Amino acid sequence: MTTLATSKHIHATLCNWMQKHYHTRECGNHMTLRTCHRRAECYYMPQGSRIAASAATTLAILYSFLLLGSIRQTLTAAFFIRSERALVLNVRPTFRRLSCSPCAMTTTSAEAAEGNKGNPFNFSWQQTMLRIKDPAKSLPFYEQVLGFHRLHEYKFDSFSLFFLYMPSPEEKPGLPPSGSKESEKVLWSMKGTVLELTWNHGTESQPDLKYHHGNEEPRGFGHIALACDDVYAACEELERRGVAFQKKPDEGRMKGLAFAKDPDGYWIEIVSRDASAAAFRDPETPRFSLAQTMLRVKDPRQSLRFYRDLLGMRLLAIKHFSDFSLYFLAQPASLPSSLLASLPASVDPSDESGWAVMKQLPGPVLELTHNHGTENEEGFSYHNGNTDPRGFGHVGFLCDDLEGACAMLEGEGVAFQKKPSEGSMRGLAFAKDPDGYWVELVGRGLAI
């Protein structure tokens, strides 16, 4: 009888063979592996190309299954060539799944769990930064209309920083006054994620200045998102309060979600939360909770290596569509203990269970959007928002040992915009992710 390890090896060997003989030589966009209760299906569907699988190749791979696997596992194995566009392998296995997404991003549940362990510097996603033109407009919008709490703020000679947070019911009573030493301590030691609004003094008086929201060329950052119990009711209320919309819930192909616009034109997706997340929401504060930050990525394999394997985020869910895929990651340290305890030991990122878990989160996920084929476009890049046209600034992570964390990342080939010892601001650094987005790294417990 074939062992579990042997079966997994056979399956991995097959996927590696398909990548070697087809994926890297063709367009490389559409190799997926989907699993269900008893059957694994491996599809390879190149865009606009034809598969030339010889009979000898087909028989050789099928024979390897018959030779190495048990009769029970392999008698049902078969290859089908359908319309010369899809190579389909049906096997009834007992082994665990190996997931190959569009662009051949490969991850298993075990690999995802292993990635979560690789966080020796205790990284936690702490912020998303957007530049704003006029705080007299942006702060009332985020605080009074959307319900953010101003956790802390800094006022320097030429710019000011406002850190906005949506606290849990347990956190809110103990939050210190904004701008105090106590609130600074909370900011740089917290487990949650804040929205940082950066105001460069004087921009409010520049009539032609407009920040770039990232959804027109040059593209990069996409949006932040807020979750609520009733998307339609929430959007009706926002519209009554004068909020502009890029898309209303019933417009376009995607029903039941909307895109509002803040005073600077940044898109704010309005999505529904799972009813079970209500326990983590303060009924006395607005119906919204911070749900996501979206970044477009060229190659999900490289991006997942950075955010999951190096920064310790957990891949919760994947959504594949015909021409794009979405990858959702969360920081385990930021999850409430009550919800963390309810998570299964291993979440399968390719099925609906991961999506269901994500919909319960009281805090945000990092959404990586991959438009299929960009990974093969020579010279293709996304705009990081820190050169003209400016807008989005960075995402930020706290860590326990800044110098050690930066040394580790540098050893892994990560480029830096600013190292801890450079510039006038010590105690922080700016790494660059594979797409050139800035990732601020701050030593936990920073005091400015």
Short mmCIF file of C-alpha atoms in Angstrom, two decimals:
data_model
loop_
_atom_site.label_atom_id
_atom_site.label_comp_id
_atom_site.label_asym_id
_atom_site.label_seq_id
_atom_site.Cartn_x
_atom_site.Cartn_y
_atom_site.Cartn_z
CA MET A 1 0.00 0.00 0.00
CA THR A 2 1.38 3.38 -0.95
CA THR A 3 2.17 5.54 2.05
CA LEU A 4 0.82 9.03 2.51
CA ALA A 5 4.29 10.50 2.00
CA THR A 6 4.75 8.54 -1.24
CA SER A 7 1.40 9.67 -2.56
CA LYS A 8 2.21 13.27 -1.79
CA HIS A 9 5.54 12.82 -3.55
CA ILE A 10 3.84 11.42 -6.65
CA HIS A 11 1.43 14.31 -6.77
CA ALA A 12 4.17 16.91 -6.25
CA THR A 13 6.27 15.23 -8.95
CA LEU A 14 3.39 15.45 -11.40
CA CYS A 15 2.82 19.15 -10.70
CA ASN A 16 6.54 19.84 -11.04
CA TRP A 17 6.56 17.97 -14.34
CA MET A 18 3.63 20.01 -15.65
CA GLN A 19 5.34 23.24 -14.67
CA LYS A 20 8.59 22.17 -16.31
CA HIS A 21 7.07 21.03 -19.59
CA TYR A 22 4.19 23.43 -19.97
CA HIS A 23 3.97 26.22 -17.45
CA THR A 24 7.33 27.85 -17.97
CA ARG A 25 7.21 27.46 -21.74
CA GLU A 26 3.65 28.65 -22.25
CA CYS A 27 1.93 31.76 -20.94
CA GLY A 28 2.20 30.57 -17.34
CA ASN A 29 -1.14 31.94 -16.25
CA HIS A 30 -3.57 29.13 -15.72
CA MET A 31 -2.31 26.13 -13.84
CA THR A 32 -4.61 25.27 -10.97
CA LEU A 33 -5.23 22.34 -8.72
CA ARG A 34 -8.59 22.03 -7.05
CA THR A 35 -9.61 19.47 -4.48
CA CYS A 36 -12.93 18.19 -3.28
CA HIS A 37 -14.00 15.41 -0.93
CA ARG A 38 -12.47 12.48 -2.78
CA ARG A 39 -10.98 13.69 -6.02
CA ALA A 40 -8.18 15.98 -7.08
CA GLU A 41 -8.44 17.67 -10.46
CA CYS A 42 -5.43 19.23 -12.10
CA TYR A 43 -6.18 21.62 -14.96
CA TYR A 44 -3.73 23.33 -17.22
CA MET A 45 -5.38 25.89 -19.53
CA PRO A 46 -3.00 28.19 -21.42
CA GLN A 47 -4.52 31.39 -22.76
CA GLY A 48 -4.69 31.28 -26.54
CA SER A 49 -2.23 28.39 -26.82
CA ARG A 50 -2.49 24.68 -27.58
CA ILE A 51 -1.24 21.72 -25.60
CA ALA A 52 0.89 19.20 -27.44
CA ALA A 53 0.98 16.29 -25.00
CA SER A 54 2.25 13.17 -26.75
CA ALA A 55 0.74 9.77 -26.15
CA ALA A 56 4.10 8.56 -24.85
CA THR A 57 4.21 11.36 -22.27
CA THR A 58 0.66 10.64 -21.19
CA LEU A 59 1.33 6.92 -20.78
CA ALA A 60 4.61 7.54 -18.95
CA ILE A 61 3.01 9.69 -16.27
CA LEU A 62 0.01 7.40 -15.93
CA TYR A 63 2.38 4.44 -15.60
CA SER A 64 4.25 6.19 -12.79
CA PHE A 65 1.00 6.38 -10.86
CA LEU A 66 0.27 2.71 -11.50
CA LEU A 67 3.81 1.70 -10.56
CA LEU A 68 4.13 3.73 -7.37
CA GLY A 69 0.55 3.91 -6.18
CA SER A 70 -1.86 1.27 -4.98
CA ILE A 71 -4.46 -0.21 -7.31
CA ARG A 72 -7.22 1.40 -5.23
CA GLN A 73 -5.65 4.82 -5.66
CA THR A 74 -4.68 4.66 -9.31
CA LEU A 75 -7.06 2.50 -11.32
CA THR A 76 -9.28 5.54 -11.74
CA ALA A 77 -6.41 7.71 -13.01
CA ALA A 78 -6.85 8.95 -16.57
CA PHE A 79 -5.81 11.75 -18.87
CA PHE A 80 -8.16 13.64 -21.10
CA ILE A 81 -7.31 16.15 -23.80
CA ARG A 82 -10.32 18.43 -24.20
CA SER A 83 -10.52 20.74 -27.22
CA GLU A 84 -6.71 20.79 -27.27
CA ARG A 85 -6.87 23.46 -24.53
CA ALA A 86 -7.13 21.58 -21.26
CA LEU A 87 -5.09 18.77 -19.84
CA VAL A 88 -7.11 17.17 -17.05
CA LEU A 89 -5.95 14.55 -14.61
CA ASN A 90 -8.52 12.86 -12.39
CA VAL A 91 -7.18 10.81 -9.49
CA ARG A 92 -8.87 9.46 -6.39
CA PRO A 93 -6.11 10.00 -3.85
CA THR A 94 -5.69 9.74 -0.11
CA PHE A 95 -2.93 12.32 0.00
CA ARG A 96 -3.18 15.95 1.02
CA ARG A 97 -3.73 18.56 -1.67
CA LEU A 98 -1.02 20.50 -3.43
CA SER A 99 -2.40 23.85 -4.61
CA CYS A 100 -1.19 25.46 -7.82
CA SER A 101 -2.85 28.78 -8.40
CA PRO A 102 -2.84 30.83 -11.56
CA CYS A 103 0.77 31.82 -12.07
CA ALA A 104 1.71 28.51 -10.36
CA MET A 105 1.78 29.93 -6.86
CA THR A 106 2.12 26.69 -4.93
CA THR A 107 1.16 26.31 -1.29
CA THR A 108 -0.09 23.50 0.90
CA SER A 109 -1.75 23.71 4.28
CA ALA A 110 1.48 22.48 5.82
CA GLU A 111 3.47 25.12 3.97
CA ALA A 112 1.05 27.83 5.06
CA ALA A 113 1.38 26.70 8.67
CA GLU A 114 5.15 26.61 8.33
CA GLY A 115 5.10 30.16 6.99
CA ASN A 116 3.20 31.25 10.08
CA LYS A 117 5.92 29.85 12.33
CA GLY A 118 8.61 31.86 10.56
CA ASN A 119 8.16 35.04 12.57
CA PRO A 120 11.08 35.17 15.01
CA PHE A 121 10.96 38.99 15.15
CA ASN A 122 7.27 39.05 16.04
CA PHE A 123 6.20 41.13 13.05
CA SER A 124 2.68 42.53 13.23
CA TRP A 125 0.89 44.61 10.61
CA GLN A 126 0.31 47.96 12.29
CA GLN A 127 -0.63 50.57 9.68
CA THR A 128 -1.62 51.67 6.20
CA MET A 129 -0.61 55.23 5.29
CA LEU A 130 -2.44 57.62 2.95
CA ARG A 131 -1.56 61.23 2.19
CA ILE A 132 -4.38 63.74 2.64
CA LYS A 133 -4.74 67.26 1.30
CA ASP A 134 -6.87 68.87 4.02
CA PRO A 135 -7.33 67.42 7.52
CA ALA A 136 -10.29 69.76 8.05
CA LYS A 137 -12.12 67.58 5.52
CA SER A 138 -10.51 64.18 5.99
CA LEU A 139 -10.64 63.93 9.78
CA PRO A 140 -14.39 64.66 10.10
CA PHE A 141 -15.03 62.17 7.29
CA TYR A 142 -13.10 59.34 8.90
CA GLU A 143 -14.01 60.12 12.51
CA GLN A 144 -17.59 61.38 12.35
CA VAL A 145 -18.92 59.68 9.23
CA LEU A 146 -17.05 56.37 9.36
CA GLY A 147 -16.40 56.17 13.10
CA PHE A 148 -12.64 55.93 13.42
CA HIS A 149 -11.07 56.86 16.75
CA ARG A 150 -8.05 59.18 16.73
CA LEU A 151 -5.60 57.07 18.68
CA HIS A 152 -2.55 59.34 18.41
CA GLU A 153 -1.16 62.25 16.42
CA TYR A 154 2.15 63.98 15.78
CA LYS A 155 2.59 67.59 14.68
CA PHE A 156 5.95 68.47 13.17
CA ASP A 157 7.11 71.67 11.48
CA SER A 158 6.18 70.69 7.94
CA PHE A 159 3.78 67.78 8.33
CA SER A 160 1.39 66.12 10.75
CA LEU A 161 0.43 62.48 11.25
CA PHE A 162 -2.97 61.24 12.42
CA PHE A 163 -3.38 57.61 13.48
CA LEU A 164 -6.98 56.42 13.29
CA TYR A 165 -8.17 53.18 14.84
CA MET A 166 -11.34 51.17 15.27
CA PRO A 167 -10.95 49.64 18.74
CA SER A 168 -12.68 46.52 19.97
CA PRO A 169 -15.20 46.78 22.82
CA GLU A 170 -12.54 45.57 25.26
CA GLU A 171 -9.96 48.12 24.12
CA LYS A 172 -12.03 51.28 23.89
CA PRO A 173 -12.52 52.06 27.64
CA GLY A 174 -8.80 51.89 28.31
CA LEU A 175 -7.57 54.08 25.46
CA PRO A 176 -5.66 57.18 26.65
CA PRO A 177 -6.20 60.70 25.27
CA SER A 178 -4.90 61.21 21.73
CA GLY A 179 -1.52 62.92 21.54
CA SER A 180 -0.41 61.86 25.02
CA LYS A 181 2.65 59.83 25.94
CA GLU A 182 0.31 57.04 26.92
CA SER A 183 -1.37 56.99 23.50
CA GLU A 184 2.05 56.98 21.83
CA LYS A 185 2.97 53.93 23.88
CA VAL A 186 -0.23 52.17 22.83
CA LEU A 187 0.37 53.06 19.17
CA TRP A 188 3.82 51.50 19.00
CA SER A 189 3.01 48.38 20.99
CA MET A 190 -0.47 47.52 19.70
CA LYS A 191 -1.59 44.33 17.99
CA GLY A 192 -4.18 45.98 15.77
CA THR A 193 -3.91 47.99 12.55
CA VAL A 194 -4.39 51.74 12.19
CA LEU A 195 -4.99 54.07 9.27
CA GLU A 196 -2.26 56.72 9.18
CA LEU A 197 -3.21 59.99 7.47
CA THR A 198 -0.24 62.17 6.52
CA TRP A 199 -0.81 65.90 5.98
CA ASN A 200 1.95 67.97 4.42
CA HIS A 201 1.27 71.48 5.68
CA GLY A 202 0.04 73.91 3.07
CA THR A 203 -1.43 71.40 0.64
CA GLU A 204 -4.93 72.49 1.65
CA SER A 205 -4.19 75.87 0.04
CA GLN A 206 -2.97 74.45 -3.28
CA PRO A 207 -6.00 74.37 -5.59
CA ASP A 208 -4.35 72.18 -8.23
CA LEU A 209 -2.97 69.58 -5.84
CA LYS A 210 -4.70 66.22 -6.05
CA TYR A 211 -3.52 62.95 -4.58
CA HIS A 212 -3.56 59.83 -6.75
CA HIS A 213 -5.98 57.10 -5.65
CA GLY A 214 -4.13 54.36 -7.57
CA ASN A 215 -6.94 53.08 -9.79
CA GLU A 216 -5.93 54.97 -12.92
CA GLU A 217 -2.54 54.82 -14.57
CA PRO A 218 -0.09 54.50 -13.00
CA ARG A 219 -1.87 51.84 -10.95
CA GLY A 220 -0.69 50.28 -7.69
CA PHE A 221 -2.57 50.70 -4.42
CA GLY A 222 -6.26 49.96 -4.89
CA HIS A 223 -8.34 50.74 -1.81
CA ILE A 224 -9.03 50.25 1.84
CA ALA A 225 -12.24 48.47 2.83
CA LEU A 226 -14.78 48.71 5.63
CA ALA A 227 -17.06 45.87 6.70
CA CYS A 228 -20.62 46.33 7.89
CA ASP A 229 -23.71 44.27 8.63
CA ASP A 230 -25.90 45.74 5.86
CA VAL A 231 -24.11 47.15 2.81
CA TYR A 232 -27.27 48.64 1.30
CA ALA A 233 -28.37 50.45 4.46
CA ALA A 234 -24.84 51.69 5.14
CA CYS A 235 -24.47 53.08 1.63
CA GLU A 236 -27.85 54.80 1.82
CA GLU A 237 -26.75 56.54 5.00
CA LEU A 238 -23.40 57.53 3.51
CA GLU A 239 -25.14 58.94 0.45
CA ARG A 240 -27.47 60.97 2.66
CA ARG A 241 -24.40 62.43 4.33
CA GLY A 242 -23.00 63.58 1.01
CA VAL A 243 -20.44 60.82 0.41
CA ALA A 244 -19.57 60.28 -3.27
CA PHE A 245 -19.52 56.78 -4.76
CA GLN A 246 -17.42 55.14 -7.43
CA LYS A 247 -19.81 52.18 -7.44
CA LYS A 248 -23.07 51.57 -5.60
CA PRO A 249 -24.11 48.11 -4.35
CA ASP A 250 -26.29 47.20 -7.36
CA GLU A 251 -24.07 48.69 -10.05
CA GLY A 252 -21.65 46.66 -12.13
CA ARG A 253 -21.18 42.91 -12.19
CA MET A 254 -20.34 42.52 -8.51
CA LYS A 255 -23.55 43.01 -6.53
CA GLY A 256 -23.74 43.61 -2.82
CA LEU A 257 -20.57 45.64 -2.46
CA ALA A 258 -19.79 49.28 -3.09
CA PHE A 259 -16.93 51.73 -3.46
CA ALA A 260 -17.28 55.06 -1.68
CA LYS A 261 -14.76 57.88 -2.10
CA ASP A 262 -13.08 59.87 0.66
CA PRO A 263 -12.38 63.64 0.33
CA ASP A 264 -9.15 62.92 -1.57
CA GLY A 265 -10.79 60.45 -3.94
CA TYR A 266 -9.33 57.28 -2.38
CA TRP A 267 -11.64 54.32 -2.90
CA ILE A 268 -13.22 52.72 0.17
CA GLU A 269 -14.81 49.37 -0.49
CA ILE A 270 -17.93 48.65 1.57
CA VAL A 271 -18.33 44.90 2.17
CA SER A 272 -20.52 42.72 4.34
CA ARG A 273 -19.20 40.99 7.43
CA ASP A 274 -20.23 37.64 8.81
CA ALA A 275 -22.87 37.89 11.52
CA SER A 276 -20.53 36.12 13.94
CA ALA A 277 -18.18 39.13 13.83
CA ALA A 278 -20.76 41.27 15.62
CA ALA A 279 -19.42 40.05 18.96
CA PHE A 280 -16.20 41.94 18.28
CA ARG A 281 -17.92 45.20 17.32
CA ASP A 282 -18.84 47.93 19.76
CA PRO A 283 -22.58 48.60 19.35
CA GLU A 284 -22.07 52.19 20.47
CA THR A 285 -19.67 52.98 17.63
CA PRO A 286 -20.45 53.07 13.91
CA ARG A 287 -21.42 50.03 11.99
CA PHE A 288 -18.08 49.87 10.20
CA SER A 289 -14.85 48.02 10.93
CA LEU A 290 -11.58 48.27 9.03
CA ALA A 291 -11.56 45.24 6.73
CA GLN A 292 -8.69 45.39 4.23
CA THR A 293 -5.96 47.16 2.34
CA MET A 294 -5.62 46.19 -1.32
CA LEU A 295 -2.38 46.24 -3.31
CA ARG A 296 -1.89 45.06 -6.88
CA VAL A 297 1.03 42.66 -7.26
CA LYS A 298 2.90 41.50 -10.33
CA ASP A 299 3.84 37.99 -9.17
CA PRO A 300 1.99 36.40 -6.22
CA ARG A 301 4.74 33.85 -5.67
CA GLN A 302 7.22 36.58 -4.81
CA SER A 303 4.69 38.64 -2.85
CA LEU A 304 3.57 35.69 -0.74
CA ARG A 305 7.15 34.80 0.01
CA PHE A 306 7.65 38.34 1.32
CA TYR A 307 4.46 38.85 3.32
CA ARG A 308 3.82 35.29 4.45
CA ASP A 309 7.22 33.65 4.71
CA LEU A 310 9.30 36.66 5.80
CA LEU A 311 6.80 38.85 7.66
CA GLY A 312 4.78 36.01 9.17
CA MET A 313 1.34 36.80 7.79
CA ARG A 314 -1.15 33.97 7.41
CA LEU A 315 -2.75 33.18 4.07
CA LEU A 316 -6.46 32.79 4.83
CA ALA A 317 -8.22 32.71 1.49
CA ILE A 318 -7.70 32.73 -2.26
CA LYS A 319 -10.26 33.68 -4.89
CA HIS A 320 -9.61 32.82 -8.54
CA PHE A 321 -11.43 34.50 -11.41
CA SER A 322 -10.94 34.21 -15.16
CA ASP A 323 -8.40 37.00 -15.45
CA PHE A 324 -7.33 37.82 -11.89
CA SER A 325 -6.83 36.26 -8.47
CA LEU A 326 -7.12 37.63 -4.94
CA TYR A 327 -4.96 36.54 -2.00
CA PHE A 328 -6.03 37.51 1.53
CA LEU A 329 -3.54 37.54 4.41
CA ALA A 330 -3.93 38.38 8.09
CA GLN A 331 -1.52 38.85 10.96
CA PRO A 332 -2.15 36.13 13.56
CA ALA A 333 -0.94 38.39 16.38
CA SER A 334 -3.69 40.92 15.64
CA LEU A 335 -6.57 38.47 16.02
CA PRO A 336 -8.61 38.55 19.24
CA SER A 337 -7.81 35.60 21.48
CA SER A 338 -11.45 34.50 21.44
CA LEU A 339 -11.47 34.30 17.64
CA LEU A 340 -7.96 32.91 17.38
CA ALA A 341 -8.98 30.03 19.61
CA SER A 342 -11.86 29.23 17.26
CA LEU A 343 -9.72 29.01 14.13
CA PRO A 344 -9.04 25.52 12.80
CA ALA A 345 -5.49 24.29 13.19
CA SER A 346 -5.04 24.40 9.42
CA VAL A 347 -7.12 26.56 7.09
CA ASP A 348 -7.20 25.37 3.48
CA PRO A 349 -6.55 28.58 1.52
CA SER A 350 -8.14 27.26 -1.68
CA ASP A 351 -11.61 26.43 -0.43
CA GLU A 352 -14.52 28.29 1.11
CA SER A 353 -13.51 27.57 4.72
CA GLY A 354 -10.73 30.15 4.52
CA TRP A 355 -13.15 32.68 3.06
CA ALA A 356 -15.62 32.01 5.89
CA VAL A 357 -12.92 32.55 8.51
CA MET A 358 -11.85 35.79 6.87
CA LYS A 359 -15.42 37.11 6.91
CA GLN A 360 -15.46 36.72 10.71
CA LEU A 361 -12.37 38.81 11.39
CA PRO A 362 -12.89 42.04 13.32
CA GLY A 363 -9.67 43.46 11.89
CA PRO A 364 -8.29 43.94 8.38
CA VAL A 365 -6.67 41.62 5.89
CA LEU A 366 -4.07 42.49 3.28
CA GLU A 367 -5.58 41.80 -0.14
CA LEU A 368 -3.08 41.13 -2.92
CA THR A 369 -4.61 41.41 -6.40
CA HIS A 370 -2.87 39.58 -9.23
CA ASN A 371 -3.91 40.33 -12.81
CA HIS A 372 -2.97 37.17 -14.67
CA GLY A 373 -0.04 37.48 -17.02
CA THR A 374 1.68 40.45 -15.42
CA GLU A 375 4.34 38.14 -14.01
CA ASN A 376 5.48 37.43 -17.58
CA GLU A 377 5.52 41.02 -18.83
CA GLU A 378 9.10 42.23 -19.05
CA GLY A 379 9.48 45.71 -17.63
CA PHE A 380 6.03 45.72 -16.05
CA SER A 381 5.77 47.40 -12.65
CA TYR A 382 3.25 48.96 -10.30
CA HIS A 383 3.43 52.48 -8.90
CA ASN A 384 4.33 52.63 -5.20
CA GLY A 385 2.76 56.05 -4.58
CA ASN A 386 5.91 57.77 -3.33
CA THR A 387 6.87 59.49 -6.57
CA ASP A 388 4.58 61.67 -8.65
CA PRO A 389 1.69 61.18 -8.72
CA ARG A 390 1.76 60.63 -4.96
CA GLY A 391 -1.00 59.21 -2.79
CA PHE A 392 -0.67 55.91 -0.94
CA GLY A 393 2.50 55.84 1.12
CA HIS A 394 3.16 52.47 2.72
CA VAL A 395 2.05 49.63 4.93
CA GLY A 396 3.86 49.31 8.25
CA PHE A 397 4.86 46.51 10.63
CA LEU A 398 6.06 46.50 14.22
CA CYS A 399 8.83 44.14 15.26
CA ASP A 400 10.75 43.29 18.43
CA ASP A 401 14.31 43.69 17.13
CA LEU A 402 14.50 46.24 14.33
CA GLU A 403 18.21 45.83 13.60
CA GLY A 404 17.96 42.05 13.61
CA ALA A 405 14.79 42.06 11.51
CA CYS A 406 16.36 44.32 8.89
CA ALA A 407 19.51 42.19 8.81
CA MET A 408 17.39 39.09 8.25
CA LEU A 409 15.41 40.72 5.44
CA GLU A 410 18.56 42.06 3.81
CA GLY A 411 20.03 38.57 3.96
CA GLU A 412 16.94 37.33 2.13
CA GLY A 413 17.54 39.79 -0.68
CA VAL A 414 15.05 42.46 0.39
CA ALA A 415 15.91 45.98 -0.79
CA PHE A 416 15.66 49.01 1.51
CA GLN A 417 14.58 52.57 0.92
CA LYS A 418 15.90 53.51 4.36
CA LYS A 419 17.82 51.47 6.92
CA PRO A 420 17.45 52.02 10.69
CA SER A 421 20.66 54.04 11.01
CA GLU A 422 19.97 56.28 8.02
CA GLY A 423 18.18 59.62 8.00
CA SER A 424 17.03 61.77 10.89
CA MET A 425 14.33 59.34 12.10
CA ARG A 426 16.02 56.50 13.98
CA GLY A 427 14.20 53.46 15.23
CA LEU A 428 12.44 52.80 11.93
CA ALA A 429 13.25 51.58 8.44
CA PHE A 430 11.59 51.29 5.04
CA ALA A 431 11.96 48.01 3.19
CA LYS A 432 10.64 47.43 -0.32
CA ASP A 433 8.37 44.54 -1.18
CA PRO A 434 8.79 42.71 -4.53
CA ASP A 435 6.68 45.35 -6.30
CA GLY A 436 8.56 48.27 -4.78
CA TYR A 437 5.85 49.24 -2.29
CA TRP A 438 7.37 50.76 0.83
CA VAL A 439 7.01 48.70 4.01
CA GLU A 440 7.76 50.65 7.16
CA LEU A 441 9.41 48.65 9.94
CA VAL A 442 9.23 50.12 13.43
CA GLY A 443 10.81 48.80 16.59
CA ARG A 444 8.11 47.94 19.10
CA GLY A 445 7.96 50.53 21.88
CA LEU A 446 9.21 53.44 19.76
CA ALA A 447 9.12 56.89 21.39
CA ILE A 448 9.50 59.98 19.19
#
